[in-house]
């Protein structure tokens, strides 16, 4: 199964990608996690992507495509945070076509702006495994410590109100053409992504 998870920042992509990848035995490919890892390592790719990420802008497609091709080597996967614009969607189709494959479903997690602000400004992420928490709605069992791997929880650098606003704008600019693209291909599954993670997961499973 080849699934794409799409939605605004804070729509719950990361959280759902982790549970879905476990449930359906899919390799999880998160572009955001890959880039953050490179930034942390201060690699040449990390140096290139850093300034875009800090501003809430998309990393240029050329850099993104290279990373995707390198990571797309499994039969079953869930893509978290890719594609994010029409060009990336077409690139992905080409990469898969070369192997005689195609995407099975494009899951769109729908939320509104107030929900996103509430979620992101109080979000905590695990430094090591990328698990997401929320200070109020979805706290870890031990404050500041990841339930699944025991590592430290931190706030993401781009989870500040100004950068969140920019990321939301970027999302609004790109989302319509992308949704239309997958709708025409009959791959679009829209999910109401408000509510807690178990409710949203049930909605996804029902429609997949
Ligand atoms: P979010 O969706 O919550 O903004 P992500 O962790 O998915 O967070 O992405 C963080 C940042 O990484 C983005 O703001 C962007 O700079 C970069 N990024 C992630 N995925 C892509 C992509 N497909 N194309 C371009 N840039 C990306
Ligand atoms: Zn963890």
PDB file of C-alpha atoms and ligand atoms in Angstrom:
ATOM      1  CA  UNK A   1       0.000   0.000   0.000  1.00  0.00           C
ATOM      2  CA  UNK A   2       1.254   3.475  -0.904  1.00  0.00           C
ATOM      3  CA  UNK A   3      -0.314   6.293   1.048  1.00  0.00           C
ATOM      4  CA  UNK A   4       0.194  10.035   1.122  1.00  0.00           C
ATOM      5  CA  UNK A   5      -0.762  12.027   4.210  1.00  0.00           C
ATOM      6  CA  UNK A   6      -1.544  15.642   3.500  1.00  0.00           C
ATOM      7  CA  UNK A   7      -2.755  18.514   5.621  1.00  0.00           C
ATOM      8  CA  UNK A   8      -1.788  21.870   7.059  1.00  0.00           C
ATOM      9  CA  UNK A   9       0.963  22.093   9.647  1.00  0.00           C
ATOM     10  CA  UNK A  10      -0.674  20.922  12.859  1.00  0.00           C
ATOM     11  CA  UNK A  11      -3.300  18.810  11.120  1.00  0.00           C
ATOM     12  CA  UNK A  12      -1.846  15.734  12.801  1.00  0.00           C
ATOM     13  CA  UNK A  13       0.067  14.245   9.872  1.00  0.00           C
ATOM     14  CA  UNK A  14       3.068  13.262  11.950  1.00  0.00           C
ATOM     15  CA  UNK A  15       0.995  11.658  14.690  1.00  0.00           C
ATOM     16  CA  UNK A  16      -1.235   9.703  12.296  1.00  0.00           C
ATOM     17  CA  UNK A  17       1.706   8.704  10.091  1.00  0.00           C
ATOM     18  CA  UNK A  18       3.336   6.951  13.033  1.00  0.00           C
ATOM     19  CA  UNK A  19       0.234   4.968  14.051  1.00  0.00           C
ATOM     20  CA  UNK A  20      -0.781   4.140  10.485  1.00  0.00           C
ATOM     21  CA  UNK A  21       2.709   2.953   9.595  1.00  0.00           C
ATOM     22  CA  UNK A  22       2.614   0.561  12.550  1.00  0.00           C
ATOM     23  CA  UNK A  23      -0.922  -0.609  11.878  1.00  0.00           C
ATOM     24  CA  UNK A  24      -0.525  -1.274   8.160  1.00  0.00           C
ATOM     25  CA  UNK A  25       3.225  -2.139   8.286  1.00  0.00           C
ATOM     26  CA  UNK A  26       4.289   0.735   6.076  1.00  0.00           C
ATOM     27  CA  UNK A  27       7.630   2.466   5.958  1.00  0.00           C
ATOM     28  CA  UNK A  28       7.108   6.025   7.197  1.00  0.00           C
ATOM     29  CA  UNK A  29       8.881   8.678   5.193  1.00  0.00           C
ATOM     30  CA  UNK A  30       8.708  12.136   6.767  1.00  0.00           C
ATOM     31  CA  UNK A  31      10.456  14.833   4.780  1.00  0.00           C
ATOM     32  CA  UNK A  32      10.347  17.223   7.723  1.00  0.00           C
ATOM     33  CA  UNK A  33      12.081  14.656   9.981  1.00  0.00           C
ATOM     34  CA  UNK A  34      14.696  13.909   7.323  1.00  0.00           C
ATOM     35  CA  UNK A  35      15.469  17.593   6.856  1.00  0.00           C
ATOM     36  CA  UNK A  36      15.587  18.280  10.602  1.00  0.00           C
ATOM     37  CA  UNK A  37      18.035  15.390  10.991  1.00  0.00           C
ATOM     38  CA  UNK A  38      20.280  16.870   8.281  1.00  0.00           C
ATOM     39  CA  UNK A  39      20.149  20.285   9.943  1.00  0.00           C
ATOM     40  CA  UNK A  40      21.152  18.704  13.226  1.00  0.00           C
ATOM     41  CA  UNK A  41      24.078  16.913  11.567  1.00  0.00           C
ATOM     42  CA  UNK A  42      25.016  20.189   9.854  1.00  0.00           C
ATOM     43  CA  UNK A  43      25.486  18.283   6.590  1.00  0.00           C
ATOM     44  CA  UNK A  44      25.691  20.133   3.275  1.00  0.00           C
ATOM     45  CA  UNK A  45      21.996  19.355   2.648  1.00  0.00           C
ATOM     46  CA  UNK A  46      21.219  20.541   6.177  1.00  0.00           C
ATOM     47  CA  UNK A  47      22.983  23.823   5.522  1.00  0.00           C
ATOM     48  CA  UNK A  48      20.958  24.333   2.353  1.00  0.00           C
ATOM     49  CA  UNK A  49      17.530  23.623   3.837  1.00  0.00           C
ATOM     50  CA  UNK A  50      17.954  25.368   7.182  1.00  0.00           C
ATOM     51  CA  UNK A  51      17.053  28.924   6.163  1.00  0.00           C
ATOM     52  CA  UNK A  52      13.883  27.803   4.363  1.00  0.00           C
ATOM     53  CA  UNK A  53      12.690  25.807   7.337  1.00  0.00           C
ATOM     54  CA  UNK A  54      13.333  28.612   9.790  1.00  0.00           C
ATOM     55  CA  UNK A  55      11.207  30.947   7.710  1.00  0.00           C
ATOM     56  CA  UNK A  56       8.392  28.449   7.214  1.00  0.00           C
ATOM     57  CA  UNK A  57       9.014  28.257   3.459  1.00  0.00           C
ATOM     58  CA  UNK A  58       9.118  25.148   1.320  1.00  0.00           C
ATOM     59  CA  UNK A  59      12.525  23.746   0.521  1.00  0.00           C
ATOM     60  CA  UNK A  60      13.136  24.035  -3.266  1.00  0.00           C
ATOM     61  CA  UNK A  61      11.732  21.120  -5.268  1.00  0.00           C
ATOM     62  CA  UNK A  62      15.084  20.049  -6.696  1.00  0.00           C
ATOM     63  CA  UNK A  63      16.494  19.323  -3.239  1.00  0.00           C
ATOM     64  CA  UNK A  64      13.281  17.643  -2.169  1.00  0.00           C
ATOM     65  CA  UNK A  65      13.109  15.321  -5.212  1.00  0.00           C
ATOM     66  CA  UNK A  66      16.596  14.019  -4.597  1.00  0.00           C
ATOM     67  CA  UNK A  67      15.792  13.126  -1.004  1.00  0.00           C
ATOM     68  CA  UNK A  68      12.518  11.467  -1.985  1.00  0.00           C
ATOM     69  CA  UNK A  69      14.116   9.297  -4.665  1.00  0.00           C
ATOM     70  CA  UNK A  70      16.756   8.129  -2.235  1.00  0.00           C
ATOM     71  CA  UNK A  71      14.145   7.120   0.320  1.00  0.00           C
ATOM     72  CA  UNK A  72      11.445   5.622  -1.858  1.00  0.00           C
ATOM     73  CA  UNK A  73      12.765   2.093  -2.032  1.00  0.00           C
ATOM     74  CA  UNK A  74      10.044   0.105  -0.284  1.00  0.00           C
ATOM     75  CA  UNK A  75       6.968  -1.580  -1.664  1.00  0.00           C
ATOM     76  CA  UNK A  76       4.709  -0.184   1.073  1.00  0.00           C
ATOM     77  CA  UNK A  77       5.092   3.282   2.471  1.00  0.00           C
ATOM     78  CA  UNK A  78       3.337   6.271   3.970  1.00  0.00           C
ATOM     79  CA  UNK A  79       4.551   9.694   2.938  1.00  0.00           C
ATOM     80  CA  UNK A  80       4.231  12.391   5.598  1.00  0.00           C
ATOM     81  CA  UNK A  81       4.703  15.907   4.251  1.00  0.00           C
ATOM     82  CA  UNK A  82       5.259  15.054   0.600  1.00  0.00           C
ATOM     83  CA  UNK A  83       4.037  16.028  -1.974  1.00  0.00           C
ATOM     84  CA  UNK A  84       3.137  19.555  -0.904  1.00  0.00           C
ATOM     85  CA  UNK A  85       2.635  21.190  -4.249  1.00  0.00           C
ATOM     86  CA  UNK A  86       1.557  20.179  -7.733  1.00  0.00           C
ATOM     87  CA  UNK A  87       5.074  19.965  -9.086  1.00  0.00           C
ATOM     88  CA  UNK A  88       6.084  17.555  -6.331  1.00  0.00           C
ATOM     89  CA  UNK A  89       2.989  15.440  -7.024  1.00  0.00           C
ATOM     90  CA  UNK A  90       3.929  15.117 -10.685  1.00  0.00           C
ATOM     91  CA  UNK A  91       7.519  14.273  -9.785  1.00  0.00           C
ATOM     92  CA  UNK A  92       6.322  11.573  -7.428  1.00  0.00           C
ATOM     93  CA  UNK A  93       4.133  10.066 -10.135  1.00  0.00           C
ATOM     94  CA  UNK A  94       7.098   9.957 -12.497  1.00  0.00           C
ATOM     95  CA  UNK A  95       9.332   8.300  -9.926  1.00  0.00           C
ATOM     96  CA  UNK A  96       6.675   5.632  -9.311  1.00  0.00           C
ATOM     97  CA  UNK A  97       5.765   5.194 -12.979  1.00  0.00           C
ATOM     98  CA  UNK A  98       9.357   4.231 -13.751  1.00  0.00           C
ATOM     99  CA  UNK A  99       8.787   1.246 -11.472  1.00  0.00           C
ATOM    100  CA  UNK A 100       5.298   0.530 -12.773  1.00  0.00           C
ATOM    101  CA  UNK A 101       3.761   1.680  -9.505  1.00  0.00           C
ATOM    102  CA  UNK A 102       1.287   4.318  -8.359  1.00  0.00           C
ATOM    103  CA  UNK A 103      -0.141   5.936  -5.247  1.00  0.00           C
ATOM    104  CA  UNK A 104      -3.162   4.197  -3.668  1.00  0.00           C
ATOM    105  CA  UNK A 105      -4.603   6.980  -1.552  1.00  0.00           C
ATOM    106  CA  UNK A 106      -4.132  10.654  -0.791  1.00  0.00           C
ATOM    107  CA  UNK A 107      -5.451  11.312   2.692  1.00  0.00           C
ATOM    108  CA  UNK A 108      -6.305  14.919   3.411  1.00  0.00           C
ATOM    109  CA  UNK A 109      -6.521  15.841   7.093  1.00  0.00           C
ATOM    110  CA  UNK A 110      -8.821  18.845   7.296  1.00  0.00           C
ATOM    111  CA  UNK A 111      -8.546  21.410  10.096  1.00  0.00           C
ATOM    112  CA  UNK A 112      -9.153  25.112  10.650  1.00  0.00           C
ATOM    113  CA  UNK A 113      -6.673  27.824  11.590  1.00  0.00           C
ATOM    114  CA  UNK A 114      -7.611  28.249  15.280  1.00  0.00           C
ATOM    115  CA  UNK A 115      -7.175  24.503  15.819  1.00  0.00           C
ATOM    116  CA  UNK A 116      -3.750  24.639  14.252  1.00  0.00           C
ATOM    117  CA  UNK A 117      -2.525  27.545  16.328  1.00  0.00           C
ATOM    118  CA  UNK A 118      -3.746  25.863  19.487  1.00  0.00           C
ATOM    119  CA  UNK A 119      -2.021  22.620  18.574  1.00  0.00           C
ATOM    120  CA  UNK A 120       1.314  23.932  17.336  1.00  0.00           C
ATOM    121  CA  UNK A 121       2.086  26.564  19.939  1.00  0.00           C
ATOM    122  CA  UNK A 122       1.710  23.888  22.644  1.00  0.00           C
ATOM    123  CA  UNK A 123       3.255  21.018  20.711  1.00  0.00           C
ATOM    124  CA  UNK A 124       6.223  19.021  21.979  1.00  0.00           C
ATOM    125  CA  UNK A 125       8.176  16.579  19.824  1.00  0.00           C
ATOM    126  CA  UNK A 126      10.556  13.788  20.697  1.00  0.00           C
ATOM    127  CA  UNK A 127      14.139  14.639  19.738  1.00  0.00           C
ATOM    128  CA  UNK A 128      14.832  11.044  18.802  1.00  0.00           C
ATOM    129  CA  UNK A 129      11.762   9.283  17.373  1.00  0.00           C
ATOM    130  CA  UNK A 130       9.684  12.280  16.260  1.00  0.00           C
ATOM    131  CA  UNK A 131       6.595  11.379  18.313  1.00  0.00           C
ATOM    132  CA  UNK A 132       4.293  14.364  18.884  1.00  0.00           C
ATOM    133  CA  UNK A 133       2.699  15.481  22.150  1.00  0.00           C
ATOM    134  CA  UNK A 134       0.580  18.413  23.269  1.00  0.00           C
ATOM    135  CA  UNK A 135       1.162  20.131  26.614  1.00  0.00           C
ATOM    136  CA  UNK A 136      -2.554  20.041  27.449  1.00  0.00           C
ATOM    137  CA  UNK A 137      -4.492  17.711  25.127  1.00  0.00           C
ATOM    138  CA  UNK A 138      -1.955  14.943  24.654  1.00  0.00           C
ATOM    139  CA  UNK A 139       0.717  15.114  27.383  1.00  0.00           C
ATOM    140  CA  UNK A 140       3.402  12.481  27.840  1.00  0.00           C
ATOM    141  CA  UNK A 141       3.183  10.329  30.970  1.00  0.00           C
ATOM    142  CA  UNK A 142       6.361  11.871  32.411  1.00  0.00           C
ATOM    143  CA  UNK A 143       6.757  15.595  31.776  1.00  0.00           C
ATOM    144  CA  UNK A 144       9.348  16.281  29.105  1.00  0.00           C
ATOM    145  CA  UNK A 145      10.038  12.602  28.355  1.00  0.00           C
ATOM    146  CA  UNK A 146       8.857  10.577  25.332  1.00  0.00           C
ATOM    147  CA  UNK A 147       6.484   7.694  26.191  1.00  0.00           C
ATOM    148  CA  UNK A 148       7.745   5.490  23.378  1.00  0.00           C
ATOM    149  CA  UNK A 149      11.536   5.906  23.545  1.00  0.00           C
ATOM    150  CA  UNK A 150      12.388   7.798  26.741  1.00  0.00           C
ATOM    151  CA  UNK A 151      14.173  10.668  24.997  1.00  0.00           C
ATOM    152  CA  UNK A 152      13.794  14.349  25.681  1.00  0.00           C
ATOM    153  CA  UNK A 153      10.819  16.340  24.347  1.00  0.00           C
ATOM    154  CA  UNK A 154      11.457  19.730  22.800  1.00  0.00           C
ATOM    155  CA  UNK A 155       9.551  22.525  21.083  1.00  0.00           C
ATOM    156  CA  UNK A 156      10.267  22.836  17.382  1.00  0.00           C
ATOM    157  CA  UNK A 157      12.079  26.007  16.293  1.00  0.00           C
ATOM    158  CA  UNK A 158       9.411  26.691  13.675  1.00  0.00           C
ATOM    159  CA  UNK A 159       6.492  26.349  16.121  1.00  0.00           C
ATOM    160  CA  UNK A 160       6.439  30.063  16.935  1.00  0.00           C
ATOM    161  CA  UNK A 161       3.313  32.132  16.120  1.00  0.00           C
ATOM    162  CA  UNK A 162       5.053  34.071  13.285  1.00  0.00           C
ATOM    163  CA  UNK A 163       6.494  31.009  11.563  1.00  0.00           C
ATOM    164  CA  UNK A 164       3.252  29.060  12.040  1.00  0.00           C
ATOM    165  CA  UNK A 165       1.426  31.872  10.268  1.00  0.00           C
ATOM    166  CA  UNK A 166       3.849  31.697   7.347  1.00  0.00           C
ATOM    167  CA  UNK A 167       3.535  27.895   7.113  1.00  0.00           C
ATOM    168  CA  UNK A 168      -0.260  28.218   7.104  1.00  0.00           C
ATOM    169  CA  UNK A 169      -0.059  30.771   4.233  1.00  0.00           C
ATOM    170  CA  UNK A 170       2.205  28.484   2.229  1.00  0.00           C
ATOM    171  CA  UNK A 171      -0.274  25.675   2.793  1.00  0.00           C
ATOM    172  CA  UNK A 172      -3.255  27.779   1.635  1.00  0.00           C
ATOM    173  CA  UNK A 173      -1.382  28.724  -1.532  1.00  0.00           C
ATOM    174  CA  UNK A 174      -0.503  25.176  -2.508  1.00  0.00           C
ATOM    175  CA  UNK A 175      -3.353  23.031  -1.300  1.00  0.00           C
ATOM    176  CA  UNK A 176      -6.080  23.584  -3.880  1.00  0.00           C
ATOM    177  CA  UNK A 177      -4.164  22.471  -6.955  1.00  0.00           C
ATOM    178  CA  UNK A 178      -2.905  19.438  -5.093  1.00  0.00           C
ATOM    179  CA  UNK A 179      -6.366  18.412  -3.893  1.00  0.00           C
ATOM    180  CA  UNK A 180      -7.768  18.832  -7.406  1.00  0.00           C
ATOM    181  CA  UNK A 181      -4.980  16.712  -8.844  1.00  0.00           C
ATOM    182  CA  UNK A 182      -5.729  13.715  -6.626  1.00  0.00           C
ATOM    183  CA  UNK A 183      -9.469  14.236  -6.810  1.00  0.00           C
ATOM    184  CA  UNK A 184      -9.349  13.908 -10.577  1.00  0.00           C
ATOM    185  CA  UNK A 185      -7.372  10.704 -10.149  1.00  0.00           C
ATOM    186  CA  UNK A 186      -9.972   9.424  -7.684  1.00  0.00           C
ATOM    187  CA  UNK A 187      -7.385   9.069  -4.930  1.00  0.00           C
ATOM    188  CA  UNK A 188      -8.613  11.772  -2.553  1.00  0.00           C
ATOM    189  CA  UNK A 189      -9.863  10.802   0.902  1.00  0.00           C
ATOM    190  CA  UNK A 190     -10.834  13.829   3.006  1.00  0.00           C
ATOM    191  CA  UNK A 191     -10.948  13.365   6.784  1.00  0.00           C
ATOM    192  CA  UNK A 192     -12.221  15.698   9.470  1.00  0.00           C
ATOM    193  CA  UNK A 193      -9.005  16.002  11.516  1.00  0.00           C
ATOM    194  CA  UNK A 194     -10.451  17.870  14.489  1.00  0.00           C
ATOM    195  CA  UNK A 195     -10.787  15.834  17.658  1.00  0.00           C
ATOM    196  CA  UNK A 196      -8.301  13.597  19.406  1.00  0.00           C
ATOM    197  CA  UNK A 197      -5.911  11.256  17.622  1.00  0.00           C
ATOM    198  CA  UNK A 198      -7.901   8.044  18.237  1.00  0.00           C
ATOM    199  CA  UNK A 199     -11.072   9.517  16.758  1.00  0.00           C
ATOM    200  CA  UNK A 200      -9.182  10.719  13.693  1.00  0.00           C
ATOM    201  CA  UNK A 201      -7.450   7.351  13.318  1.00  0.00           C
ATOM    202  CA  UNK A 202     -10.816   5.551  13.356  1.00  0.00           C
ATOM    203  CA  UNK A 203     -12.127   7.879  10.646  1.00  0.00           C
ATOM    204  CA  UNK A 204      -9.099   7.134   8.464  1.00  0.00           C
ATOM    205  CA  UNK A 205      -9.289   3.359   8.934  1.00  0.00           C
ATOM    206  CA  UNK A 206     -12.957   3.367   8.027  1.00  0.00           C
ATOM    207  CA  UNK A 207     -12.338   5.087   4.709  1.00  0.00           C
ATOM    208  CA  UNK A 208      -9.054   3.477   3.670  1.00  0.00           C
TER     209      UNK A 208
HETATM  210  P1  LIG B   1       4.745  21.047   9.087  1.00  0.00           P
HETATM  211  O1  LIG B   1       3.963  20.338   8.042  1.00  0.00           O
HETATM  212  O2  LIG B   1       4.107  20.937  10.436  1.00  0.00           O
HETATM  213  O3  LIG B   1       5.076  22.477   8.733  1.00  0.00           O
HETATM  214  P2  LIG B   1       7.071  19.341   8.575  1.00  0.00           P
HETATM  215  O4  LIG B   1       7.898  18.739   9.642  1.00  0.00           O
HETATM  216  O5  LIG B   1       6.342  18.441   7.673  1.00  0.00           O
HETATM  217  O6  LIG B   1       6.119  20.349   9.347  1.00  0.00           O
HETATM  218  O7  LIG B   1       7.984  20.320   7.682  1.00  0.00           O
HETATM  219  C1  LIG B   1       8.804  21.306   8.261  1.00  0.00           C
HETATM  220  C2  LIG B   1       9.519  22.121   7.187  1.00  0.00           C
HETATM  221  O8  LIG B   1      10.312  21.251   6.347  1.00  0.00           O
HETATM  222  C3  LIG B   1       8.604  22.852   6.205  1.00  0.00           C
HETATM  223  O9  LIG B   1       8.174  24.100   6.686  1.00  0.00           O
HETATM  224  C4  LIG B   1       9.536  22.966   4.983  1.00  0.00           C
HETATM  225  O10 LIG B   1      10.473  23.998   5.136  1.00  0.00           O
HETATM  226  C5  LIG B   1      10.294  21.653   4.998  1.00  0.00           C
HETATM  227  N1  LIG B   1       9.597  20.629   4.185  1.00  0.00           N
HETATM  228  C6  LIG B   1       9.014  19.486   4.639  1.00  0.00           C
HETATM  229  N2  LIG B   1       8.450  18.790   3.627  1.00  0.00           N
HETATM  230  C7  LIG B   1       8.685  19.497   2.488  1.00  0.00           C
HETATM  231  C8  LIG B   1       8.350  19.341   1.107  1.00  0.00           C
HETATM  232  N3  LIG B   1       7.662  18.287   0.663  1.00  0.00           N
HETATM  233  N4  LIG B   1       8.747  20.305   0.236  1.00  0.00           N
HETATM  234  C9  LIG B   1       9.445  21.363   0.632  1.00  0.00           C
HETATM  235  N5  LIG B   1       9.780  21.591   1.915  1.00  0.00           N
HETATM  236  C10 LIG B   1       9.411  20.683   2.848  1.00  0.00           C
HETATM  237 ZN1  LIG B   2      10.643   9.259  21.266  1.00  0.00          ZN
END
